[in-house]
Short mmCIF file of C-alpha atoms and ligand atoms in Angstrom, two decimals:
data_model
loop_
_atom_site.label_atom_id
_atom_site.label_comp_id
_atom_site.label_asym_id
_atom_site.label_seq_id
_atom_site.Cartn_x
_atom_site.Cartn_y
_atom_site.Cartn_z
CA MET F 1173 -8.87 -22.71 4.62
CA GLN F 1174 -8.33 -20.02 2.23
CA VAL F 1175 -7.06 -16.66 1.69
CA ASP F 1176 -8.31 -13.13 1.15
CA VAL F 1177 -6.26 -10.67 -0.35
CA LEU F 1178 -7.16 -6.89 0.27
CA LEU F 1179 -5.44 -4.18 -1.85
CA GLY F 1180 -5.05 -0.94 -3.17
CA LEU F 1181 -6.77 -0.15 -6.53
CA GLN F 1182 -5.05 3.35 -7.04
CA TRP F 1183 -1.96 4.59 -6.54
CA GLY F 1184 -1.85 3.88 -3.33
CA ASP F 1185 -3.17 5.32 0.01
CA GLU F 1186 -6.73 4.31 -0.78
CA GLY F 1187 -7.26 3.27 2.74
CA LYS F 1188 -6.36 -0.11 3.02
CA GLY F 1189 -4.64 -0.05 6.89
CA LYS F 1190 -8.81 1.12 7.90
CA ILE F 1191 -10.33 -1.65 5.87
CA VAL F 1192 -7.69 -4.34 7.61
CA ASP F 1193 -8.54 -3.23 10.47
CA TYR F 1194 -12.30 -3.32 10.31
CA LEU F 1195 -12.35 -7.03 8.86
CA ALA F 1196 -9.68 -8.98 10.25
CA ASN F 1197 -10.90 -9.97 13.69
CA ASP F 1198 -12.41 -12.97 11.43
CA TYR F 1199 -8.99 -14.48 10.12
CA GLU F 1200 -6.21 -16.47 11.77
CA VAL F 1201 -3.79 -14.57 9.97
CA VAL F 1202 -3.05 -11.40 8.50
CA ALA F 1203 0.03 -11.13 6.13
CA ARG F 1204 1.93 -8.33 4.48
CA PHE F 1205 3.45 -10.20 1.40
CA GLN F 1206 4.96 -7.34 -0.39
CA GLY F 1207 6.60 -3.86 -0.21
CA GLY F 1208 8.18 -2.25 2.82
CA PRO F 1209 8.72 0.60 4.99
CA ASN F 1210 7.70 2.64 1.69
CA ALA F 1211 3.95 1.90 2.68
CA GLY F 1212 2.25 4.03 5.58
CA HIS F 1213 -1.07 2.46 6.75
CA THR F 1214 -3.59 4.62 9.66
CA LEU F 1215 -5.39 3.09 11.91
CA VAL F 1216 -7.77 5.33 14.11
CA ILE F 1217 -8.67 3.13 17.22
CA ASN F 1218 -10.89 4.88 19.78
CA GLY F 1219 -9.77 8.37 18.45
CA GLU F 1220 -5.97 6.91 18.60
CA LYS F 1221 -3.79 7.34 15.58
CA HIS F 1222 -1.37 4.78 14.59
CA VAL F 1223 0.85 4.78 11.62
CA LEU F 1224 2.10 1.05 10.35
CA HIS F 1225 4.72 0.41 7.79
CA THR F 1226 6.26 -2.81 7.96
CA ILE F 1227 4.04 -4.34 10.59
CA PRO F 1228 0.82 -5.68 9.50
CA SER F 1229 -2.64 -3.62 10.01
CA GLY F 1230 -4.22 -6.77 12.24
CA ILE F 1231 -1.75 -6.20 14.90
CA PHE F 1232 -3.91 -4.13 17.17
CA LEU F 1233 -6.92 -6.87 17.01
CA ASP F 1234 -7.76 -10.17 19.39
CA ARG F 1235 -7.74 -12.61 17.11
CA PRO F 1236 -5.41 -12.81 14.00
CA LEU F 1237 -1.67 -13.67 14.58
CA ASN F 1238 -0.15 -10.77 12.09
CA LEU F 1239 3.08 -12.16 9.66
CA ILE F 1240 5.79 -9.94 7.68
CA GLY F 1241 5.47 -12.22 4.46
CA ASN F 1242 8.91 -13.48 2.07
CA GLY F 1243 7.92 -11.08 -0.74
CA VAL F 1244 8.71 -8.05 1.89
CA VAL F 1245 11.60 -5.96 2.48
CA ILE F 1246 12.52 -5.28 6.29
CA ASP F 1247 14.79 -2.13 7.35
CA PRO F 1248 15.65 -3.31 10.91
CA SER F 1249 15.78 0.05 12.29
CA THR F 1250 12.12 1.19 11.19
CA LEU F 1251 11.11 -2.13 12.31
CA SER F 1252 12.40 -1.97 15.85
CA LYS F 1253 10.92 2.30 16.15
CA GLU F 1254 7.31 0.49 15.07
CA LEU F 1255 7.65 -2.29 17.25
CA ASP F 1256 8.36 0.49 20.42
CA GLN F 1257 5.19 2.21 19.00
CA VAL F 1258 2.85 -0.85 19.32
CA ILE F 1259 4.62 -2.13 22.48
CA ALA F 1260 3.40 1.03 23.72
CA ALA F 1261 -0.18 0.78 22.79
CA GLY F 1262 -0.09 -2.83 24.79
CA VAL F 1263 0.95 -5.27 22.06
CA HIS F 1264 2.39 -8.68 23.08
CA VAL F 1265 4.72 -8.98 20.06
CA LYS F 1266 6.21 -11.76 20.91
CA GLU F 1267 2.74 -13.69 20.81
CA LYS F 1268 0.99 -11.42 17.70
CA LEU F 1269 3.94 -10.67 15.36
CA PHE F 1270 5.88 -13.06 13.00
CA VAL F 1271 8.49 -12.90 10.64
CA ALA F 1272 9.44 -14.68 7.24
CA ASN F 1273 13.12 -15.25 7.04
CA LYS F 1274 13.50 -15.20 3.68
CA ALA F 1275 12.18 -12.07 4.05
CA HIS F 1276 15.01 -9.58 2.45
CA LEU F 1277 16.82 -6.71 4.89
CA ILE F 1278 16.79 -3.31 3.64
CA LEU F 1279 20.75 -2.03 4.64
CA PRO F 1280 21.68 0.76 5.19
CA THR F 1281 23.37 1.60 1.84
CA HIS F 1282 20.21 0.36 0.28
CA LYS F 1283 18.51 3.61 1.63
CA ILE F 1284 21.68 6.10 0.19
CA LEU F 1285 21.97 3.90 -2.84
CA ASP F 1286 17.95 4.94 -3.38
CA ALA F 1287 19.02 9.00 -2.57
CA ALA F 1288 22.04 9.17 -4.34
CA SER F 1289 19.77 7.53 -7.53
CA GLU F 1290 16.97 9.85 -7.22
CA ALA F 1291 19.25 12.93 -6.63
CA ALA F 1292 21.12 11.92 -10.04
CA LYS F 1293 17.63 11.63 -11.83
CA GLY F 1294 17.14 15.43 -11.35
CA LYS F 1295 13.38 16.47 -13.24
CA GLY F 1296 12.71 12.65 -14.31
CA LYS F 1297 13.24 11.14 -10.40
CA ILE F 1298 10.51 8.86 -9.33
CA GLY F 1299 9.53 10.76 -6.10
CA SER F 1300 10.62 7.55 -4.07
CA THR F 1301 9.84 7.33 -0.33
CA LEU F 1302 13.55 6.89 0.03
CA ARG F 1303 13.41 4.06 2.02
CA GLY F 1304 15.97 2.19 -0.18
CA ILE F 1305 13.25 0.09 -1.47
CA GLY F 1306 14.11 -0.25 -5.10
CA PRO F 1307 18.27 -0.51 -4.38
CA THR F 1308 16.94 -3.56 -1.61
CA TYR F 1309 14.78 -5.44 -4.44
CA MET F 1310 17.29 -4.89 -7.05
CA ASP F 1311 19.65 -6.84 -5.06
CA LYS F 1312 17.17 -9.10 -4.60
CA THR F 1313 16.65 -10.56 -7.82
CA GLY F 1314 20.57 -10.13 -8.43
CA ARG F 1315 20.74 -12.40 -6.23
CA ASN F 1316 23.22 -10.43 -3.95
CA GLY F 1317 20.50 -9.66 -0.61
CA LEU F 1318 20.43 -10.13 2.20
CA ARG F 1319 17.68 -11.86 4.46
CA VAL F 1320 16.41 -11.94 7.82
CA GLY F 1321 17.36 -15.58 7.91
CA ASP F 1322 21.05 -14.69 7.79
CA ILE F 1323 20.81 -12.88 10.92
CA PHE F 1324 21.59 -15.86 12.83
CA LEU F 1325 24.40 -17.38 10.95
CA ALA F 1326 27.97 -17.12 12.27
CA ASP F 1327 29.58 -15.58 9.30
CA PHE F 1328 26.30 -12.67 9.14
CA LYS F 1329 29.20 -9.63 9.90
CA GLN F 1330 31.17 -10.83 6.96
CA ARG F 1331 28.44 -11.08 3.99
CA TYR F 1332 26.80 -7.45 5.45
CA GLN F 1333 30.18 -6.25 4.96
CA LYS F 1334 30.53 -7.94 1.11
CA LEU F 1335 27.33 -6.26 0.60
CA LYS F 1336 27.96 -2.75 2.05
CA GLU F 1337 31.29 -2.36 0.19
CA LYS F 1338 29.46 -3.38 -3.15
CA HIS F 1339 27.84 -0.54 -2.55
CA LEU F 1340 29.96 1.89 -1.63
CA ARG F 1341 31.45 0.70 -4.52
CA LEU F 1342 28.87 1.83 -6.92
CA LEU F 1343 28.13 5.13 -4.90
CA THR F 1344 31.83 6.64 -6.15
CA ILE F 1345 29.41 6.74 -9.46
CA TYR F 1346 27.49 9.64 -7.46
CA ASP F 1347 28.71 12.83 -6.62
CA PHE F 1348 25.97 12.34 -3.66
CA GLU F 1349 27.34 12.97 0.49
CA PHE F 1350 25.93 10.63 3.28
CA ASP F 1351 26.75 9.55 6.79
CA LEU F 1352 27.27 6.13 6.78
CA GLU F 1353 27.94 5.63 10.62
CA ALA F 1354 24.94 6.97 12.50
CA LEU F 1355 22.75 4.88 10.44
CA GLU F 1356 24.84 1.56 10.82
CA SER F 1357 25.19 1.75 14.64
CA GLN F 1358 21.34 2.27 14.43
CA TRP F 1359 20.75 -0.62 12.10
CA PHE F 1360 22.39 -3.22 14.24
CA GLU F 1361 20.50 -2.46 16.85
CA GLY F 1362 17.76 -2.82 14.92
CA VAL F 1363 19.30 -6.44 13.95
CA GLU F 1364 19.43 -7.18 17.29
CA ARG F 1365 15.79 -6.73 17.74
CA LEU F 1366 14.83 -8.61 14.86
CA ARG F 1367 16.81 -11.55 16.33
CA SER F 1368 14.27 -11.66 19.76
CA LEU F 1369 10.96 -11.67 17.18
CA ASN F 1370 9.28 -15.23 16.20
CA VAL F 1371 11.51 -15.38 12.86
CA VAL F 1372 9.92 -18.69 10.98
CA SER F 1373 9.69 -20.37 7.73
CA GLY F 1374 6.76 -18.18 6.08
CA GLU F 1375 5.73 -20.63 3.79
CA TYR F 1376 5.29 -23.19 6.26
CA PHE F 1377 3.55 -20.99 9.03
CA ILE F 1378 1.02 -20.19 6.34
CA ASN F 1379 0.25 -23.12 4.57
CA GLU F 1380 0.09 -24.57 8.25
CA VAL F 1381 -2.74 -22.67 9.73
CA LEU F 1382 -4.57 -23.09 6.07
CA ASP F 1383 -4.13 -27.01 6.61
CA GLN F 1384 -5.89 -26.52 9.65
CA GLY F 1385 -9.04 -24.60 8.98
CA GLY F 1386 -7.75 -21.05 9.07
CA ASN F 1387 -8.48 -18.29 6.93
CA VAL F 1388 -5.48 -15.68 5.99
CA LEU F 1389 -6.28 -12.01 5.28
CA ALA F 1390 -3.22 -10.84 2.60
CA GLU F 1391 -2.49 -7.10 3.21
CA GLY F 1392 -1.18 -5.31 -0.11
CA ALA F 1393 0.62 -2.38 0.27
CA GLN F 1394 1.29 0.74 -1.96
CA GLY F 1395 -1.58 0.57 -5.24
CA THR F 1396 -2.21 -1.68 -8.38
CA MET F 1397 -0.97 1.87 -10.33
CA LEU F 1398 2.23 1.37 -8.38
CA ASP F 1399 2.74 -2.43 -9.71
CA ILE F 1400 6.20 -2.94 -11.20
CA GLU F 1401 4.74 -5.16 -14.03
CA HIS F 1402 1.09 -3.59 -14.85
CA GLY F 1403 1.48 0.22 -13.33
CA THR F 1404 2.89 3.60 -14.55
CA TYR F 1405 6.25 1.93 -15.07
CA PRO F 1406 9.11 3.60 -14.12
CA TYR F 1407 7.21 5.83 -11.93
CA VAL F 1408 6.05 2.84 -9.94
CA THR F 1409 7.71 1.16 -6.69
CA SER F 1410 9.74 -2.21 -7.49
CA SER F 1411 7.00 -5.15 -6.11
CA HIS F 1412 4.16 -6.62 -7.56
CA THR F 1413 1.36 -4.73 -5.51
CA THR F 1414 -1.21 -6.70 -7.86
CA SER F 1415 -3.21 -10.09 -6.44
CA THR F 1416 0.13 -11.59 -8.28
CA GLY F 1417 2.22 -10.96 -5.79
CA VAL F 1418 0.24 -12.76 -3.19
CA CYS F 1419 1.76 -16.06 -4.38
CA GLY F 1420 5.53 -15.60 -4.06
CA GLY F 1421 5.05 -13.17 -1.80
CA LEU F 1422 3.76 -15.65 0.65
CA GLY F 1423 4.12 -19.04 -0.80
CA VAL F 1424 0.26 -19.83 -1.19
CA ALA F 1425 -0.76 -21.62 -4.69
CA PRO F 1426 -3.27 -19.42 -6.14
CA THR F 1427 -5.87 -22.24 -5.49
CA LYS F 1428 -5.65 -21.04 -2.34
CA ILE F 1429 -6.98 -17.68 -3.24
CA ASN F 1430 -10.91 -16.60 -2.93
CA GLU F 1431 -11.87 -13.15 -1.98
CA VAL F 1432 -10.38 -10.39 -3.52
CA ILE F 1433 -11.01 -7.08 -1.94
CA GLY F 1434 -10.32 -4.38 -4.02
CA ILE F 1435 -9.84 -0.77 -1.85
CA PHE F 1436 -10.20 2.88 -3.58
CA LYS F 1437 -11.00 6.41 -2.85
CA ALA F 1438 -14.15 8.08 -3.50
CA TYR F 1439 -11.74 10.46 -5.59
CA THR F 1440 -7.76 9.59 -6.51
CA THR F 1441 -4.40 10.80 -5.43
CA ARG F 1442 -1.09 10.36 -5.80
CA VAL F 1443 1.70 10.89 -4.18
CA GLY F 1444 5.72 11.30 -5.88
CA SER F 1445 6.11 11.85 -9.99
CA GLY F 1446 4.57 10.04 -12.78
CA PRO F 1447 1.39 10.40 -14.74
CA PHE F 1448 -2.05 11.08 -13.27
CA PRO F 1449 -4.82 12.05 -16.21
CA THR F 1450 -8.04 13.34 -13.84
CA GLU F 1451 -5.14 15.45 -11.15
CA LEU F 1452 -6.73 18.97 -10.53
CA PHE F 1453 -4.53 21.65 -10.38
CA ASP F 1454 -7.51 24.20 -9.69
CA ASP F 1455 -9.19 24.80 -6.49
CA VAL F 1456 -11.03 21.92 -6.57
CA GLY F 1457 -8.23 19.81 -6.49
CA ALA F 1458 -7.03 22.08 -3.57
CA GLU F 1459 -10.55 21.55 -1.99
CA ILE F 1460 -10.07 18.04 -1.91
CA ALA F 1461 -6.86 18.12 -0.73
CA LYS F 1462 -7.71 20.52 2.17
CA VAL F 1463 -10.91 18.31 3.35
CA GLY F 1464 -9.12 14.99 3.01
CA HIS F 1465 -5.74 15.47 5.01
CA GLU F 1466 -3.95 14.62 1.97
CA PHE F 1467 -0.27 14.28 2.73
CA GLY F 1468 1.47 10.94 2.86
CA ALA F 1469 1.47 8.82 6.14
CA THR F 1470 5.22 7.92 5.28
CA THR F 1471 6.66 11.18 4.29
CA GLY F 1472 4.41 13.77 4.79
CA ARG F 1473 4.68 15.38 1.27
CA PRO F 1474 1.12 16.64 -0.47
CA ARG F 1475 -0.68 14.18 -2.75
CA ARG F 1476 -1.92 15.56 -5.77
CA CYS F 1477 -5.72 15.26 -6.25
CA GLY F 1478 -8.06 14.47 -8.99
CA TRP F 1479 -11.55 12.76 -9.92
CA LEU F 1480 -12.23 9.20 -9.86
CA ASP F 1481 -10.88 7.84 -12.76
CA MET F 1482 -12.90 4.91 -14.17
CA PRO F 1483 -10.73 3.35 -16.98
CA ILE F 1484 -7.78 2.83 -14.14
CA LEU F 1485 -10.40 1.43 -11.41
CA ASN F 1486 -10.94 -0.89 -14.14
CA TYR F 1487 -7.98 -2.13 -15.34
CA ALA F 1488 -6.96 -2.42 -11.50
CA ILE F 1489 -10.26 -4.30 -10.70
CA MET F 1490 -9.55 -7.53 -14.15
CA LEU F 1491 -5.52 -7.21 -13.32
CA ASN F 1492 -6.62 -8.53 -9.52
CA GLY F 1493 -9.73 -10.49 -10.36
CA VAL F 1494 -11.41 -8.10 -7.37
CA THR F 1495 -14.80 -9.90 -6.00
CA GLN F 1496 -15.70 -7.09 -3.72
CA LEU F 1497 -15.32 -3.38 -3.56
CA ALA F 1498 -14.78 -1.02 -0.72
CA ILE F 1499 -14.69 2.79 -1.38
CA THR F 1500 -13.07 5.20 1.25
CA LYS F 1501 -13.40 8.74 1.49
CA SER F 1502 -16.40 9.97 0.37
CA ASP F 1503 -17.19 12.27 3.62
CA VAL F 1504 -14.55 14.09 2.04
CA LEU F 1505 -16.91 15.16 -1.00
CA ASP F 1506 -19.98 15.60 1.33
CA ASP F 1507 -20.00 19.77 0.42
CA PHE F 1508 -19.45 19.50 -2.47
CA ASP F 1509 -21.71 20.74 -5.21
CA GLU F 1510 -20.56 18.86 -8.28
CA ILE F 1511 -18.79 15.49 -8.44
CA LYS F 1512 -16.66 14.12 -11.43
CA VAL F 1513 -16.20 10.38 -13.00
CA ALA F 1514 -13.97 10.05 -15.53
CA THR F 1515 -15.53 7.44 -17.55
CA THR F 1516 -13.29 7.54 -20.95
CA TYR F 1517 -10.39 8.94 -22.53
CA GLN F 1518 -9.79 10.96 -25.73
CA VAL F 1519 -6.38 9.46 -26.22
CA ASN F 1520 -4.85 11.32 -29.55
CA GLY F 1521 -8.37 12.64 -30.48
CA LEU F 1522 -9.91 8.89 -30.13
CA GLU F 1523 -12.30 7.89 -27.26
CA THR F 1524 -10.94 4.61 -25.31
CA ASP F 1525 -11.77 3.20 -22.01
CA THR F 1526 -8.58 1.69 -21.73
CA VAL F 1527 -5.08 2.61 -20.33
CA PRO F 1528 -2.75 3.74 -22.73
CA TYR F 1529 0.73 1.65 -22.77
CA ASP F 1530 2.53 3.84 -20.06
CA LEU F 1531 0.09 7.03 -19.96
CA THR F 1532 3.01 9.31 -21.42
CA GLY F 1533 3.93 10.88 -24.23
CA TYR F 1534 0.10 10.69 -24.92
CA ASP F 1535 -2.34 13.98 -25.34
CA ILE F 1536 -4.92 12.39 -22.84
CA THR F 1537 -7.83 13.94 -21.74
CA PRO F 1538 -10.54 12.28 -19.27
CA ASN F 1539 -14.14 12.61 -20.56
CA TYR F 1540 -16.00 13.15 -17.40
CA THR F 1541 -19.64 12.02 -16.10
CA SER F 1542 -21.09 14.82 -13.43
CA PHE F 1543 -22.98 13.92 -10.36
CA ASP F 1544 -25.06 15.76 -7.79
CA GLY F 1545 -23.12 16.23 -4.60
CA TRP F 1546 -25.22 14.41 -1.61
CA LYS F 1547 -24.79 17.91 0.20
CA GLN F 1548 -24.99 15.80 3.69
CA ASN F 1549 -22.65 13.69 6.52
CA PHE F 1550 -24.08 10.63 6.12
CA GLY F 1551 -21.77 9.45 9.07
CA ALA F 1552 -24.73 8.32 11.06
CA CYS F 1553 -26.45 5.55 8.36
CA THR F 1554 -26.10 2.21 9.10
CA SER F 1555 -27.47 0.23 5.72
CA PHE F 1556 -27.25 0.95 2.02
CA ASN F 1557 -31.24 2.33 2.21
CA ASP F 1558 -29.88 5.05 5.00
CA ILE F 1559 -27.54 6.88 2.69
CA PRO F 1560 -28.31 10.14 1.14
CA GLU F 1561 -29.79 9.21 -2.20
CA ASN F 1562 -27.28 11.44 -4.37
CA LEU F 1563 -24.66 9.04 -2.94
CA ALA F 1564 -26.32 5.95 -3.97
CA LYS F 1565 -26.88 7.34 -7.44
CA TYR F 1566 -22.73 7.66 -7.35
CA ILE F 1567 -22.26 4.29 -6.05
CA ALA F 1568 -24.50 2.51 -8.40
CA PHE F 1569 -22.75 4.65 -11.35
CA ILE F 1570 -19.71 3.08 -10.20
CA GLU F 1571 -20.77 -0.61 -9.51
CA GLU F 1572 -22.30 -1.13 -13.19
CA SER F 1573 -19.14 0.62 -14.42
CA ALA F 1574 -17.06 -1.77 -12.80
CA GLN F 1575 -19.82 -4.83 -13.16
CA THR F 1576 -18.16 -5.73 -9.18
CA PRO F 1577 -20.28 -4.81 -5.94
CA ILE F 1578 -19.18 -2.07 -3.61
CA ASN F 1579 -19.35 -4.19 0.11
CA TYR F 1580 -18.39 -1.32 2.08
CA LEU F 1581 -18.37 2.16 2.41
CA SER F 1582 -16.23 3.85 4.88
CA SER F 1583 -17.25 7.38 6.31
CA GLY F 1584 -14.28 8.18 8.24
CA PRO F 1585 -11.23 7.34 9.74
CA GLY F 1586 -12.24 5.63 12.65
CA ARG F 1587 -12.17 1.97 12.68
CA GLU F 1588 -16.03 1.71 13.51
CA GLU F 1589 -16.77 4.32 10.73
CA LEU F 1590 -17.59 1.83 7.92
CA ILE F 1591 -21.16 0.78 6.50
CA ASP F 1592 -22.08 -2.26 5.60
CA ILE F 1593 -24.02 -2.12 1.94
CA SER F 1594 -23.85 -5.15 0.77
CA VAL F 1595 -27.43 -6.35 1.42
CA ARG F 1596 -29.40 -4.12 -0.71
P1 GDP R 2013 -3.14 3.30 3.12
O1 GDP R 2013 -1.65 3.51 2.74
O2 GDP R 2013 -4.37 2.65 2.14
O3 GDP R 2013 -3.38 2.26 4.52
O4 GDP R 2013 -3.97 4.70 3.42
P2 GDP R 2013 -2.96 5.93 4.15
O5 GDP R 2013 -3.30 5.24 5.71
O6 GDP R 2013 -1.53 6.01 4.12
O7 GDP R 2013 -3.75 7.02 4.07
C1 GDP R 2013 -5.53 7.09 4.06
C2 GDP R 2013 -6.19 8.28 5.04
O8 GDP R 2013 -7.12 8.50 5.12
C3 GDP R 2013 -5.59 7.93 6.56
O9 GDP R 2013 -4.74 8.86 7.38
C4 GDP R 2013 -6.67 7.08 6.88
O10 GDP R 2013 -7.12 7.62 8.24
C5 GDP R 2013 -7.89 8.04 6.63
N1 GDP R 2013 -9.35 7.35 6.03
C6 GDP R 2013 -9.26 5.99 5.93
N2 GDP R 2013 -10.46 6.19 5.55
C7 GDP R 2013 -11.14 7.28 5.57
C8 GDP R 2013 -12.31 7.56 5.16
O11 GDP R 2013 -13.63 6.98 4.90
N3 GDP R 2013 -13.06 9.00 5.40
C9 GDP R 2013 -11.82 9.57 5.75
N4 GDP R 2013 -11.85 11.70 5.85
N5 GDP R 2013 -10.30 9.30 5.94
C10 GDP R 2013 -9.98 8.48 5.74
P1 IMO R 2014 0.89 2.75 0.43
O1 IMO R 2014 1.08 1.13 1.52
C1 IMO R 2014 1.81 5.77 -1.45
C2 IMO R 2014 5.12 6.07 -4.28
C3 IMO R 2014 6.06 6.68 -4.26
C4 IMO R 2014 6.46 7.25 -5.60
C5 IMO R 2014 7.13 4.99 -6.01
C6 IMO R 2014 7.96 4.67 -5.78
O2 IMO R 2014 1.03 3.68 2.28
O3 IMO R 2014 -0.27 2.49 -0.39
P2 IMO R 2014 9.41 3.55 -3.97
O4 IMO R 2014 9.87 3.87 -2.25
O5 IMO R 2014 8.36 2.47 -3.37
O6 IMO R 2014 10.61 3.76 -4.60
O7 IMO R 2014 8.54 5.16 -4.57
O8 IMO R 2014 5.52 4.84 -5.32
N1 IMO R 2014 5.01 5.03 -2.82
C7 IMO R 2014 3.91 5.22 -2.30
N2 IMO R 2014 2.56 6.26 -2.98
N3 IMO R 2014 1.39 5.14 -1.00
C8 IMO R 2014 2.21 4.09 -0.42
O9 IMO R 2014 1.94 2.73 0.01
C9 IMO R 2014 3.38 4.37 -1.59
N4 IMO R 2014 4.60 3.76 -1.45
C10 IMO R 2014 5.74 4.13 -2.71
O10 IMO R 2014 5.66 7.86 -3.61
O11 IMO R 2014 5.91 7.75 -6.31
MG1 MG R 2015 -0.37 4.84 2.67
#
């Protein structure tokens, strides 16, 4: 049948995990297609919080199988801890989880290289999650990487040793101290664990499901503005976070893609370095961070906060071919008197609604439209007609600018806290 895509339209942490968990019982498979344990997808089920890094967010549901696709990079140590967590929550991983044999492995030395490279960049650092993502994708495109399928080869240890030695030679250019031994023993335990999972040919796995009439939900990680190709380079991650990444990262043809569901927060956040035109440095920004509990799900770092940015949102909708939207965290703004949205930018004195080259090196001032707050909790609403008038105005304004319907309005972190507003 078809592949629907669900992905983030900002700088990550839009609430993808929550929306996948809400929607995915309608699918045979949920598949991650890129990224790795830099992701932190939070699900709150019956009041209990689960944070997933590599395992797809359909894992707690009855129906879907879950595939870690070939475009993902896997750290066996992190995956092993995640497996412990989901097993403790009652998941039968042997029945529910599948791993593509072409997914690349994050080695302990990839993580060390990530940390050494960031330290050497000083003030210009990317703000990487230090999970080894960049160095692993570098080895993939450099054709040096190790893949999940390699762990079954008789000479896996030698292959590992060869790549590790290359990394150790690279590390001599940095003045960086590290302790590899402890990381290595954990890693090999993780590799043993990985051997016990369902390792499959991801391409055949997905296409057989589609051929048999099943639907697949492709779960994005990070966000459009962190895409290696179209994001705020170099302050991006190392994978294709946009819908183009789905075909390569799962082995499905573009003709199989149907709906593209774009997730965005009612405001904007960013964690790590890099440009952020609507960032707030005042009490309002601090209030959003406080009420929204804006701390990274993977690193715990405070997230930078600012108003919603329509040039960015519209750019992301264009790139991904978004067919429907989901808005999260509007409830964080429940008590705000005034809510702003950037509609255009003044770039070096000229007004534009397009996103400039890399957003750095320009004098950018957002032009804002102001809205009166709705000043009430809307969690008990069940349809678009129920929601506060000022929230409806806010939503209608975004839809008009985006030329795309908002079908889902999230009203809190919990699984049930979501209003289907597609029917008007
Ligand atoms: P992801 O990486 O896109 O899956 O998002 P994260 O899990 O990193 O960050 C989203 C955070 O917001 C998590 O703590 C979620 O539990 C929470 N969240 C998701 N949707 C909502 C919402 O509508 N309202 C509130 N208040 N929290 C939400
Ligand atoms: P989810 O899937 C938010 C950011 C990092 C850094 C940059 C590069 O939870 O939305 P990397 O470790 O990939 O080399 O870091 O990208 N970043 C994320 N920010 N959410 C994420 O994932 C992120 N994954 C990476 O903070 O700025
Ligand atoms: Mg996250």
